[in-house]
Amino acid sequence: MSENRTVLKVLRGEAVFPPPLWMMRQAGRYLPEYRATRKRAGSFLDLCYDPDFAVEVTLQPIKRFGFDASILFSDILVVPHALGRDLRFEEGRGPVLTPITAAEIGLLKTETFHVNLEPVYETVRRLRTSLPRETTLIGFCGAPWTVATYMIAGHGTPDQAPARLFAYREPAAFRSLLDILAEQSAAYLIRQVEAGADALQIFDSWSGVLDEASFRTFCVAPVAKIVSRVREVYPDVPIIGFPKGAGANYAGYRGETGVNGLGLDWTVPLEQARQLQAGGAVQGNLDPLRLVAGGPALAEGVDAILGKLGGGPLIFNLGHGITPETPIPHVEEMVRLVREAKR
Ligand code: CP3
């Protein structure tokens, strides 16, 4: 039963060795079976909104590698899409949205939000019944700041300058956008837990571009709100926060947001990671390019993490998503290195 889910044990603060492992973006283009299903589905969004396809691709990496956690297959941008913003994914370009203006923020459609996301909830329900009992099912959402950056710019940017400028020039409108996203994302996560998610992860992929004050108001405060809303309904559900690139701002993040687990990107020094582990579980943080390179770069990266963090609560993961060019034998090698590790 769920007592055997090692990822949940670690998130409660237990040290498990060898540590449980999974990979961010584990269902993705590096897998030929993912590329085949994606082709059958048509577009990326068709894949996200069709429970048959979404379940199929979520299970692919579990079948192949036997990871300890399965993350729902979807995207952080289904939230603005479900609020009525248009969204498409272009080959080689990533997500494209119509940039939102200050005047449009009040027009976001919250009434049909859950109806639009029903296929995602159905996917979660089916996953919980299809997954091995010992596999933790992770639901997720994007953090309001990261989701807002895409809504404002309309596409990915290297430094999120459009969103930062919007936030400084139109502070009231920006605050209301973050508020709406926090409330809706909390409701979205609550539904995912209701449907069978055992744990949740909040992705703040762009928290590394902000100054100290903006990190507090744009990243910490909205995530703290989501965590408290979810905990009003599910006081015990474990939540992993991933403030990618937060650097020195990682130190206060767990305490200030209330998350149980801290997702660490690969730039976090392992000594700092060890100190963060004194406060609870950490997840990470292999450089995804060590996995692309394989060989000694991979073995040394895995060893360093296990050596420094293996004695405490650790979920082994990459420091960001796996990239499409990663060779599958390198993933198999990483799984072997972690699973056969000795203390
Ligand atoms: O981790 C998983 O396996 C679960 C599924 C998942 C996806 N996106 C699938 C996806 C999750 C958790 C995400 C999160 C996500 N999406 C984030 C936060 C984490 C991060 O990576 O920083 C962000 C910023 C997005 C927005 C997004 N979606 C971008 C920028 C892109 C284009 C980049 C790319 O890799 O193509 C996507 C597309 C996307 N989301 C793909 C997948 C598997 C690739 C789409 C394809 O099949 O072509």
mmCIF file of C-alpha atoms and ligand atoms in Angstrom:
data_model
loop_
_atom_site.group_PDB
_atom_site.id
_atom_site.type_symbol
_atom_site.label_atom_id
_atom_site.label_comp_id
_atom_site.label_asym_id
_atom_site.label_seq_id
_atom_site.Cartn_x
_atom_site.Cartn_y
_atom_site.Cartn_z
ATOM 1 C CA MET A 1 0.000 0.000 0.000
ATOM 2 C CA SER A 2 0.972 3.637 0.189
ATOM 3 C CA GLU A 3 3.243 2.894 3.209
ATOM 4 C CA ASN A 4 5.663 1.322 0.733
ATOM 5 C CA ARG A 5 5.961 4.463 -1.364
ATOM 6 C CA THR A 6 9.551 5.447 -0.673
ATOM 7 C CA VAL A 7 9.168 8.935 -2.123
ATOM 8 C CA LEU A 8 6.456 9.623 0.490
ATOM 9 C CA LYS A 9 8.694 8.287 3.273
ATOM 10 C CA VAL A 10 11.472 10.637 2.216
ATOM 11 C CA LEU A 11 9.069 13.570 2.009
ATOM 12 C CA ARG A 12 8.088 12.818 5.616
ATOM 13 C CA GLY A 13 11.768 13.258 6.504
ATOM 14 C CA GLU A 14 13.007 9.658 6.540
ATOM 15 C CA ALA A 15 16.398 8.810 5.051
ATOM 16 C CA VAL A 16 16.103 5.898 2.574
ATOM 17 C CA PHE A 17 19.198 4.393 0.938
ATOM 18 C CA PRO A 18 19.560 3.878 -1.955
ATOM 19 C CA PRO A 19 17.312 6.884 -2.438
ATOM 20 C CA PRO A 20 14.146 6.720 -4.540
ATOM 21 C CA LEU A 21 14.555 8.252 -7.983
ATOM 22 C CA TRP A 22 12.599 9.779 -10.829
ATOM 23 C CA MET A 23 13.376 12.421 -13.460
ATOM 24 C CA MET A 24 11.716 15.697 -14.273
ATOM 25 C CA ARG A 25 10.286 15.451 -17.838
ATOM 26 C CA GLN A 26 10.689 11.684 -17.658
ATOM 27 C CA ALA A 27 7.933 11.265 -20.261
ATOM 28 C CA GLY A 28 9.414 13.199 -23.146
ATOM 29 C CA ARG A 29 11.058 13.297 -26.519
ATOM 30 C CA TYR A 30 14.167 11.271 -25.575
ATOM 31 C CA LEU A 31 11.826 8.210 -25.613
ATOM 32 C CA PRO A 32 10.915 6.746 -29.035
ATOM 33 C CA GLU A 33 7.605 5.477 -27.610
ATOM 34 C CA TYR A 34 6.753 9.043 -26.498
ATOM 35 C CA ARG A 35 7.516 10.384 -29.980
ATOM 36 C CA ALA A 36 5.287 7.694 -31.508
ATOM 37 C CA THR A 37 2.337 8.472 -29.207
ATOM 38 C CA ARG A 38 2.815 12.204 -29.697
ATOM 39 C CA LYS A 39 2.575 11.673 -33.459
ATOM 40 C CA ARG A 40 -0.634 9.668 -33.082
ATOM 41 C CA ALA A 41 -2.125 12.307 -30.783
ATOM 42 C CA GLY A 42 -1.508 15.122 -33.265
ATOM 43 C CA SER A 43 -0.572 18.139 -31.189
ATOM 44 C CA PHE A 44 1.082 18.384 -27.786
ATOM 45 C CA LEU A 45 -2.129 19.771 -26.259
ATOM 46 C CA ASP A 46 -4.138 16.846 -27.664
ATOM 47 C CA LEU A 47 -1.719 14.643 -25.786
ATOM 48 C CA CYS A 48 -2.306 16.569 -22.542
ATOM 49 C CA TYR A 49 -6.118 16.636 -22.811
ATOM 50 C CA ASP A 50 -6.760 13.064 -23.962
ATOM 51 C CA PRO A 51 -6.707 10.766 -20.911
ATOM 52 C CA ASP A 52 -5.963 7.686 -23.075
ATOM 53 C CA PHE A 53 -2.843 9.288 -24.537
ATOM 54 C CA ALA A 54 -1.822 11.106 -21.347
ATOM 55 C CA VAL A 55 -2.010 7.909 -19.278
ATOM 56 C CA GLU A 56 -0.056 6.026 -21.930
ATOM 57 C CA VAL A 57 2.851 8.474 -22.014
ATOM 58 C CA THR A 58 2.903 8.925 -18.212
ATOM 59 C CA LEU A 59 3.385 5.163 -17.827
ATOM 60 C CA GLN A 60 6.078 4.795 -20.528
ATOM 61 C CA PRO A 61 9.090 5.743 -18.340
ATOM 62 C CA ILE A 62 7.691 3.693 -15.437
ATOM 63 C CA LYS A 63 7.521 0.582 -17.617
ATOM 64 C CA ARG A 64 10.975 1.149 -19.041
ATOM 65 C CA PHE A 65 12.939 2.187 -15.936
ATOM 66 C CA GLY A 66 10.745 1.377 -12.914
ATOM 67 C CA PHE A 67 11.083 4.838 -11.410
ATOM 68 C CA ASP A 68 9.811 5.324 -7.840
ATOM 69 C CA ALA A 69 7.594 8.237 -8.793
ATOM 70 C CA SER A 70 5.360 8.961 -11.730
ATOM 71 C CA ILE A 71 4.524 12.552 -12.597
ATOM 72 C CA LEU A 72 1.217 13.323 -14.252
ATOM 73 C CA PHE A 73 1.741 14.101 -17.921
ATOM 74 C CA SER A 74 0.482 17.608 -18.624
ATOM 75 C CA ASP A 75 2.020 21.079 -18.787
ATOM 76 C CA ILE A 76 2.096 24.061 -16.446
ATOM 77 C CA LEU A 77 0.460 26.165 -19.188
ATOM 78 C CA VAL A 78 -2.864 24.281 -19.156
ATOM 79 C CA VAL A 79 -3.777 26.604 -16.258
ATOM 80 C CA PRO A 80 -3.797 29.845 -18.311
ATOM 81 C CA HIS A 81 -5.346 27.843 -21.175
ATOM 82 C CA ALA A 82 -8.173 26.675 -18.896
ATOM 83 C CA LEU A 83 -8.645 30.328 -17.843
ATOM 84 C CA GLY A 84 -9.417 31.200 -21.460
ATOM 85 C CA ARG A 85 -5.997 32.279 -22.826
ATOM 86 C CA ASP A 86 -5.045 30.815 -26.168
ATOM 87 C CA LEU A 87 -2.074 28.459 -26.256
ATOM 88 C CA ARG A 88 -0.258 26.415 -28.837
ATOM 89 C CA PHE A 89 3.034 24.564 -28.958
ATOM 90 C CA GLU A 90 5.171 25.162 -32.022
ATOM 91 C CA GLU A 91 7.786 22.673 -33.159
ATOM 92 C CA GLY A 92 11.219 23.933 -32.142
ATOM 93 C CA ARG A 93 9.806 27.070 -30.513
ATOM 94 C CA GLY A 94 7.900 25.836 -27.483
ATOM 95 C CA PRO A 95 4.757 27.473 -26.110
ATOM 96 C CA VAL A 96 3.129 30.442 -27.841
ATOM 97 C CA LEU A 97 0.383 32.491 -26.152
ATOM 98 C CA THR A 98 -1.225 35.852 -26.925
ATOM 99 C CA PRO A 99 0.448 38.226 -24.433
ATOM 100 C CA ILE A 100 -2.030 39.301 -21.750
ATOM 101 C CA THR A 101 -2.604 43.027 -21.091
ATOM 102 C CA ALA A 102 -3.435 44.614 -17.722
ATOM 103 C CA ALA A 103 -7.021 45.195 -18.885
ATOM 104 C CA GLU A 104 -7.497 41.496 -19.702
ATOM 105 C CA ILE A 105 -6.549 40.165 -16.276
ATOM 106 C CA GLY A 106 -10.035 40.795 -14.881
ATOM 107 C CA LEU A 107 -11.510 38.862 -17.827
ATOM 108 C CA LEU A 108 -9.838 35.536 -17.029
ATOM 109 C CA LYS A 109 -12.599 32.920 -17.003
ATOM 110 C CA THR A 110 -12.649 31.127 -13.665
ATOM 111 C CA GLU A 111 -16.192 29.650 -14.020
ATOM 112 C CA THR A 112 -15.241 27.033 -16.607
ATOM 113 C CA PHE A 113 -11.769 26.339 -15.188
ATOM 114 C CA HIS A 114 -12.453 22.886 -13.700
ATOM 115 C CA VAL A 115 -14.670 21.820 -16.607
ATOM 116 C CA ASN A 116 -11.788 22.550 -18.970
ATOM 117 C CA LEU A 117 -9.372 20.599 -16.777
ATOM 118 C CA GLU A 118 -11.633 17.575 -16.285
ATOM 119 C CA PRO A 119 -9.515 15.451 -18.717
ATOM 120 C CA VAL A 120 -6.498 16.060 -16.464
ATOM 121 C CA TYR A 121 -8.430 14.898 -13.388
ATOM 122 C CA GLU A 122 -9.591 11.831 -15.308
ATOM 123 C CA THR A 123 -5.956 11.109 -16.229
ATOM 124 C CA VAL A 124 -4.959 11.240 -12.548
ATOM 125 C CA ARG A 125 -7.810 8.893 -11.551
ATOM 126 C CA ARG A 126 -6.802 6.346 -14.170
ATOM 127 C CA LEU A 127 -3.114 6.637 -13.304
ATOM 128 C CA ARG A 128 -3.624 5.831 -9.661
ATOM 129 C CA THR A 129 -5.367 2.604 -10.603
ATOM 130 C CA SER A 130 -2.810 1.648 -13.312
ATOM 131 C CA LEU A 131 0.428 2.393 -11.479
ATOM 132 C CA PRO A 132 2.259 -0.173 -9.341
ATOM 133 C CA ARG A 133 1.210 0.240 -5.700
ATOM 134 C CA GLU A 134 4.682 1.268 -4.597
ATOM 135 C CA THR A 135 4.949 4.094 -7.160
ATOM 136 C CA THR A 136 4.232 7.585 -5.870
ATOM 137 C CA LEU A 137 1.960 9.621 -8.133
ATOM 138 C CA ILE A 138 2.994 13.263 -8.286
ATOM 139 C CA GLY A 139 0.559 15.954 -9.401
ATOM 140 C CA PHE A 140 1.858 19.415 -10.228
ATOM 141 C CA CYS A 141 1.308 22.996 -11.257
ATOM 142 C CA GLY A 142 3.507 25.903 -12.243
ATOM 143 C CA ALA A 143 4.119 28.573 -9.626
ATOM 144 C CA PRO A 144 2.209 31.822 -10.319
ATOM 145 C CA TRP A 145 5.392 33.780 -11.151
ATOM 146 C CA THR A 146 6.593 31.258 -13.761
ATOM 147 C CA VAL A 147 3.144 30.863 -15.335
ATOM 148 C CA ALA A 148 2.732 34.669 -15.400
ATOM 149 C CA THR A 149 6.046 35.096 -17.263
ATOM 150 C CA TYR A 150 4.708 33.038 -20.191
ATOM 151 C CA MET A 151 1.285 34.753 -20.090
ATOM 152 C CA ILE A 152 2.914 38.179 -20.283
ATOM 153 C CA ALA A 153 5.688 37.534 -22.827
ATOM 154 C CA GLY A 154 3.659 35.051 -24.863
ATOM 155 C CA HIS A 155 6.694 32.762 -25.233
ATOM 156 C CA GLY A 156 9.878 31.750 -23.470
ATOM 157 C CA THR A 157 12.547 34.444 -23.019
ATOM 158 C CA PRO A 158 16.096 34.194 -21.608
ATOM 159 C CA ASP A 159 15.518 36.568 -18.658
ATOM 160 C CA GLN A 160 11.771 37.178 -18.418
ATOM 161 C CA ALA A 161 12.279 40.901 -19.007
ATOM 162 C CA PRO A 162 8.684 41.420 -20.247
ATOM 163 C CA ALA A 163 7.175 40.030 -17.023
ATOM 164 C CA ARG A 164 9.639 41.890 -14.785
ATOM 165 C CA LEU A 165 8.864 45.173 -16.538
ATOM 166 C CA PHE A 166 5.116 44.511 -16.383
ATOM 167 C CA ALA A 167 5.405 43.794 -12.644
ATOM 168 C CA TYR A 168 7.275 47.060 -11.983
ATOM 169 C CA ARG A 169 5.143 49.242 -14.264
ATOM 170 C CA GLU A 170 1.724 47.820 -13.389
ATOM 171 C CA PRO A 171 2.095 46.536 -9.827
ATOM 172 C CA ALA A 172 -1.625 46.402 -9.003
ATOM 173 C CA ALA A 173 -2.541 44.496 -12.157
ATOM 174 C CA PHE A 174 0.414 42.162 -11.682
ATOM 175 C CA ARG A 175 -0.535 41.455 -8.047
ATOM 176 C CA SER A 176 -4.055 40.601 -9.134
ATOM 177 C CA LEU A 177 -2.708 38.227 -11.822
ATOM 178 C CA LEU A 178 -0.564 36.413 -9.227
ATOM 179 C CA ASP A 179 -3.560 36.251 -6.856
ATOM 180 C CA ILE A 180 -5.827 34.712 -9.480
ATOM 181 C CA LEU A 181 -3.154 32.201 -10.493
ATOM 182 C CA ALA A 182 -2.496 31.247 -6.856
ATOM 183 C CA GLU A 183 -6.187 30.676 -6.092
ATOM 184 C CA GLN A 184 -6.833 28.708 -9.275
ATOM 185 C CA SER A 185 -3.643 26.676 -8.992
ATOM 186 C CA ALA A 186 -4.518 25.726 -5.410
ATOM 187 C CA ALA A 187 -7.979 24.596 -6.531
ATOM 188 C CA TYR A 188 -6.331 22.670 -9.388
ATOM 189 C CA LEU A 189 -3.951 20.861 -7.018
ATOM 190 C CA ILE A 190 -6.757 20.062 -4.580
ATOM 191 C CA ARG A 191 -8.677 18.373 -7.428
ATOM 192 C CA GLN A 192 -5.565 16.400 -8.387
ATOM 193 C CA VAL A 193 -5.234 15.074 -4.818
ATOM 194 C CA GLU A 194 -8.957 14.265 -4.796
ATOM 195 C CA ALA A 195 -8.370 12.287 -8.031
ATOM 196 C CA GLY A 196 -5.510 10.269 -6.510
ATOM 197 C CA ALA A 197 -2.251 12.258 -6.514
ATOM 198 C CA ASP A 198 -0.080 11.262 -3.492
ATOM 199 C CA ALA A 199 2.239 14.253 -3.580
ATOM 200 C CA LEU A 200 2.494 17.568 -5.423
ATOM 201 C CA GLN A 201 5.258 19.586 -7.008
ATOM 202 C CA ILE A 202 5.162 23.328 -7.692
ATOM 203 C CA PHE A 203 7.524 24.334 -10.525
ATOM 204 C CA ASP A 204 8.964 27.859 -10.261
ATOM 205 C CA SER A 205 11.402 27.522 -13.145
ATOM 206 C CA TRP A 206 12.057 31.263 -13.421
ATOM 207 C CA SER A 207 12.586 32.271 -9.790
ATOM 208 C CA GLY A 208 16.280 32.800 -10.540
ATOM 209 C CA VAL A 209 15.828 36.062 -12.469
ATOM 210 C CA LEU A 210 14.435 38.131 -9.579
ATOM 211 C CA ASP A 211 16.012 40.417 -7.000
ATOM 212 C CA GLU A 212 15.557 39.679 -3.300
ATOM 213 C CA ALA A 213 12.403 41.762 -2.763
ATOM 214 C CA SER A 214 10.718 40.499 -5.934
ATOM 215 C CA PHE A 215 11.608 36.910 -5.078
ATOM 216 C CA ARG A 216 9.687 37.343 -1.821
ATOM 217 C CA THR A 217 6.608 38.986 -3.305
ATOM 218 C CA PHE A 218 6.400 37.181 -6.674
ATOM 219 C CA CYS A 219 7.717 33.700 -5.777
ATOM 220 C CA VAL A 220 7.511 33.039 -2.029
ATOM 221 C CA ALA A 221 4.184 34.727 -1.196
ATOM 222 C CA PRO A 222 2.040 33.126 -3.960
ATOM 223 C CA VAL A 223 3.527 29.658 -3.321
ATOM 224 C CA ALA A 224 2.891 30.087 0.430
ATOM 225 C CA LYS A 225 -0.722 30.901 -0.421
ATOM 226 C CA ILE A 226 -1.097 27.800 -2.595
ATOM 227 C CA VAL A 227 0.417 25.588 0.115
ATOM 228 C CA SER A 228 -1.874 26.991 2.799
ATOM 229 C CA ARG A 229 -5.002 26.628 0.622
ATOM 230 C CA VAL A 230 -4.131 23.009 -0.232
ATOM 231 C CA ARG A 231 -3.390 22.252 3.445
ATOM 232 C CA GLU A 232 -6.811 23.608 4.512
ATOM 233 C CA VAL A 233 -8.283 20.641 2.613
ATOM 234 C CA TYR A 234 -5.427 18.101 2.726
ATOM 235 C CA PRO A 235 -3.275 18.901 5.786
ATOM 236 C CA ASP A 236 -0.883 15.992 5.188
ATOM 237 C CA VAL A 237 -0.275 15.988 1.450
ATOM 238 C CA PRO A 238 3.472 16.342 0.790
ATOM 239 C CA ILE A 239 4.444 19.242 -1.451
ATOM 240 C CA ILE A 240 7.777 19.748 -3.227
ATOM 241 C CA GLY A 241 8.737 23.313 -4.113
ATOM 242 C CA PHE A 242 11.180 23.802 -7.006
ATOM 243 C CA PRO A 243 12.391 27.413 -7.108
ATOM 244 C CA LYS A 244 14.897 26.830 -9.886
ATOM 245 C CA GLY A 245 17.921 29.118 -9.790
ATOM 246 C CA ALA A 246 16.985 30.587 -6.399
ATOM 247 C CA GLY A 247 20.611 30.405 -5.171
ATOM 248 C CA ALA A 248 20.972 32.049 -1.774
ATOM 249 C CA ASN A 249 17.181 32.447 -1.632
ATOM 250 C CA TYR A 250 16.808 28.668 -1.194
ATOM 251 C CA ALA A 251 17.722 29.077 2.485
ATOM 252 C CA GLY A 252 14.415 30.510 3.708
ATOM 253 C CA TYR A 253 12.153 28.955 1.081
ATOM 254 C CA ARG A 254 10.952 25.846 2.914
ATOM 255 C CA GLY A 255 10.115 27.737 6.098
ATOM 256 C CA GLU A 256 8.465 30.650 4.330
ATOM 257 C CA THR A 257 6.323 28.663 1.877
ATOM 258 C CA GLY A 258 5.539 25.603 4.003
ATOM 259 C CA VAL A 259 6.641 23.067 1.374
ATOM 260 C CA ASN A 260 7.959 19.708 2.673
ATOM 261 C CA GLY A 261 10.510 19.014 -0.023
ATOM 262 C CA LEU A 262 12.960 21.301 -1.784
ATOM 263 C CA GLY A 263 13.739 20.685 -5.450
ATOM 264 C CA LEU A 264 17.336 21.716 -6.106
ATOM 265 C CA ASP A 265 18.722 22.750 -9.477
ATOM 266 C CA TRP A 266 22.220 21.545 -10.400
ATOM 267 C CA THR A 267 23.938 24.830 -9.517
ATOM 268 C CA VAL A 268 23.168 24.392 -5.800
ATOM 269 C CA PRO A 269 26.491 23.457 -4.110
ATOM 270 C CA LEU A 270 26.218 20.079 -2.377
ATOM 271 C CA GLU A 271 27.418 21.509 0.934
ATOM 272 C CA GLN A 272 24.566 24.040 0.813
ATOM 273 C CA ALA A 273 22.227 21.186 -0.176
ATOM 274 C CA ARG A 274 23.345 19.234 2.889
ATOM 275 C CA GLN A 275 22.501 22.184 5.117
ATOM 276 C CA LEU A 276 19.085 22.507 3.456
ATOM 277 C CA GLN A 277 18.555 18.796 4.131
ATOM 278 C CA ALA A 278 18.717 19.488 7.879
ATOM 279 C CA GLY A 279 15.254 21.048 7.445
ATOM 280 C CA GLY A 280 13.736 18.119 5.510
ATOM 281 C CA ALA A 281 13.786 16.312 2.182
ATOM 282 C CA VAL A 282 15.718 17.569 -0.810
ATOM 283 C CA GLN A 283 15.289 16.449 -4.418
ATOM 284 C CA GLY A 284 17.889 16.677 -7.158
ATOM 285 C CA ASN A 285 20.237 17.686 -8.483
ATOM 286 C CA LEU A 286 22.250 16.040 -11.279
ATOM 287 C CA ASP A 287 23.140 18.353 -14.156
ATOM 288 C CA PRO A 288 20.998 17.019 -17.057
ATOM 289 C CA LEU A 289 24.013 17.430 -19.352
ATOM 290 C CA ARG A 290 26.034 14.924 -17.275
ATOM 291 C CA LEU A 291 23.294 12.483 -18.286
ATOM 292 C CA VAL A 292 23.658 13.486 -21.937
ATOM 293 C CA ALA A 293 27.440 13.009 -21.766
ATOM 294 C CA GLY A 294 27.378 9.734 -19.793
ATOM 295 C CA GLY A 295 30.627 7.962 -18.809
ATOM 296 C CA PRO A 296 32.762 9.456 -16.025
ATOM 297 C CA ALA A 297 30.814 12.745 -16.054
ATOM 298 C CA LEU A 298 27.675 10.825 -15.138
ATOM 299 C CA ALA A 299 29.293 8.486 -12.617
ATOM 300 C CA GLU A 300 31.090 11.324 -10.831
ATOM 301 C CA GLY A 301 27.925 13.434 -10.689
ATOM 302 C CA VAL A 302 25.884 10.581 -9.197
ATOM 303 C CA ASP A 303 28.641 9.706 -6.698
ATOM 304 C CA ALA A 304 28.996 13.265 -5.492
ATOM 305 C CA ILE A 305 25.267 13.600 -4.806
ATOM 306 C CA LEU A 306 24.951 10.223 -3.082
ATOM 307 C CA GLY A 307 28.125 10.842 -1.076
ATOM 308 C CA LYS A 308 27.028 14.204 0.227
ATOM 309 C CA LEU A 309 23.251 13.754 0.526
ATOM 310 C CA GLY A 310 22.744 9.969 0.723
ATOM 311 C CA GLY A 311 22.731 9.938 4.540
ATOM 312 C CA GLY A 312 19.625 12.134 4.792
ATOM 313 C CA PRO A 313 16.205 12.443 3.188
ATOM 314 C CA LEU A 314 16.967 12.512 -0.551
ATOM 315 C CA ILE A 315 14.930 11.954 -3.701
ATOM 316 C CA PHE A 316 17.426 11.455 -6.503
ATOM 317 C CA ASN A 317 16.501 13.500 -9.575
ATOM 318 C CA LEU A 318 17.994 15.741 -12.217
ATOM 319 C CA GLY A 319 18.485 19.423 -11.491
ATOM 320 C CA HIS A 320 16.006 20.216 -14.312
ATOM 321 C CA GLY A 321 14.174 18.300 -17.040
ATOM 322 C CA ILE A 322 15.837 15.597 -19.133
ATOM 323 C CA THR A 323 16.749 16.922 -22.591
ATOM 324 C CA PRO A 324 15.567 15.285 -25.847
ATOM 325 C CA GLU A 325 19.093 14.343 -26.988
ATOM 326 C CA THR A 326 19.776 12.159 -23.906
ATOM 327 C CA PRO A 327 20.762 8.573 -24.891
ATOM 328 C CA ILE A 328 18.537 5.957 -23.241
ATOM 329 C CA PRO A 329 21.529 3.771 -22.195
ATOM 330 C CA HIS A 330 22.739 6.702 -20.079
ATOM 331 C CA VAL A 331 19.420 6.774 -18.236
ATOM 332 C CA GLU A 332 19.721 3.005 -17.663
ATOM 333 C CA GLU A 333 23.248 3.546 -16.368
ATOM 334 C CA MET A 334 22.084 6.289 -13.960
ATOM 335 C CA VAL A 335 19.317 4.035 -12.614
ATOM 336 C CA ARG A 336 21.874 1.255 -12.093
ATOM 337 C CA LEU A 337 24.369 3.576 -10.381
ATOM 338 C CA VAL A 338 21.743 4.841 -7.946
ATOM 339 C CA ARG A 339 20.061 1.489 -7.269
ATOM 340 C CA GLU A 340 23.334 -0.409 -6.746
ATOM 341 C CA ALA A 341 24.970 2.285 -4.640
ATOM 342 C CA LYS A 342 26.532 1.198 -1.341
ATOM 343 C CA ARG A 343 26.973 3.353 1.727
HETATM 344 O O1 CP3 B 1 7.943 16.102 -15.986
HETATM 345 C C1 CP3 B 1 7.145 15.442 -16.669
HETATM 346 O O2 CP3 B 1 7.478 14.387 -17.290
HETATM 347 C C2 CP3 B 1 5.676 15.825 -16.668
HETATM 348 C C3 CP3 B 1 5.237 16.643 -17.723
HETATM 349 C C4 CP3 B 1 5.666 18.104 -17.806
HETATM 350 C C5 CP3 B 1 5.808 18.758 -19.050
HETATM 351 N N1 CP3 B 1 6.058 20.066 -18.810
HETATM 352 C C6 CP3 B 1 5.665 18.121 -20.362
HETATM 353 C C7 CP3 B 1 6.194 18.796 -21.556
HETATM 354 C C8 CP3 B 1 5.920 19.049 -16.800
HETATM 355 C C9 CP3 B 1 5.961 18.873 -15.299
HETATM 356 C C10 CP3 B 1 6.156 20.294 -17.458
HETATM 357 C C11 CP3 B 1 6.421 21.541 -16.740
HETATM 358 C C12 CP3 B 1 6.745 22.759 -17.491
HETATM 359 N N2 CP3 B 1 6.265 23.164 -18.700
HETATM 360 C C13 CP3 B 1 7.566 23.774 -16.980
HETATM 361 C C14 CP3 B 1 8.225 23.777 -15.620
HETATM 362 C C15 CP3 B 1 9.425 22.907 -15.583
HETATM 363 C C16 CP3 B 1 10.525 23.331 -16.494
HETATM 364 O O3 CP3 B 1 10.854 22.515 -17.388
HETATM 365 O O4 CP3 B 1 11.068 24.416 -16.318
HETATM 366 C C17 CP3 B 1 7.616 24.798 -17.953
HETATM 367 C C18 CP3 B 1 8.405 26.094 -17.847
HETATM 368 C C19 CP3 B 1 6.773 24.396 -19.029
HETATM 369 C C20 CP3 B 1 6.447 25.160 -20.269
HETATM 370 C C21 CP3 B 1 6.898 24.438 -21.463
HETATM 371 N N3 CP3 B 1 6.308 23.295 -21.949
HETATM 372 C C22 CP3 B 1 7.991 24.763 -22.301
HETATM 373 C C23 CP3 B 1 8.929 25.937 -22.113
HETATM 374 C C24 CP3 B 1 8.032 23.796 -23.309
HETATM 375 C C25 CP3 B 1 8.946 23.768 -24.504
HETATM 376 C C26 CP3 B 1 10.289 23.232 -24.144
HETATM 377 C C27 CP3 B 1 10.429 21.848 -24.683
HETATM 378 O O5 CP3 B 1 11.067 21.020 -23.997
HETATM 379 O O6 CP3 B 1 9.953 21.599 -25.792
HETATM 380 C C28 CP3 B 1 6.996 22.856 -23.046
HETATM 381 C C29 CP3 B 1 6.654 21.654 -23.839
HETATM 382 C C30 CP3 B 1 6.631 20.347 -23.107
HETATM 383 N N4 CP3 B 1 6.064 20.125 -21.889
HETATM 384 C C31 CP3 B 1 7.143 19.116 -23.613
HETATM 385 C C32 CP3 B 1 6.866 18.142 -22.638
HETATM 386 C C33 CP3 B 1 7.152 16.678 -22.717
HETATM 387 C C34 CP3 B 1 7.770 18.914 -24.988
HETATM 388 C C35 CP3 B 1 6.650 18.960 -25.977
HETATM 389 C C36 CP3 B 1 6.828 18.070 -27.162
HETATM 390 O O7 CP3 B 1 6.477 16.866 -27.104
HETATM 391 O O8 CP3 B 1 7.265 18.596 -28.198
#
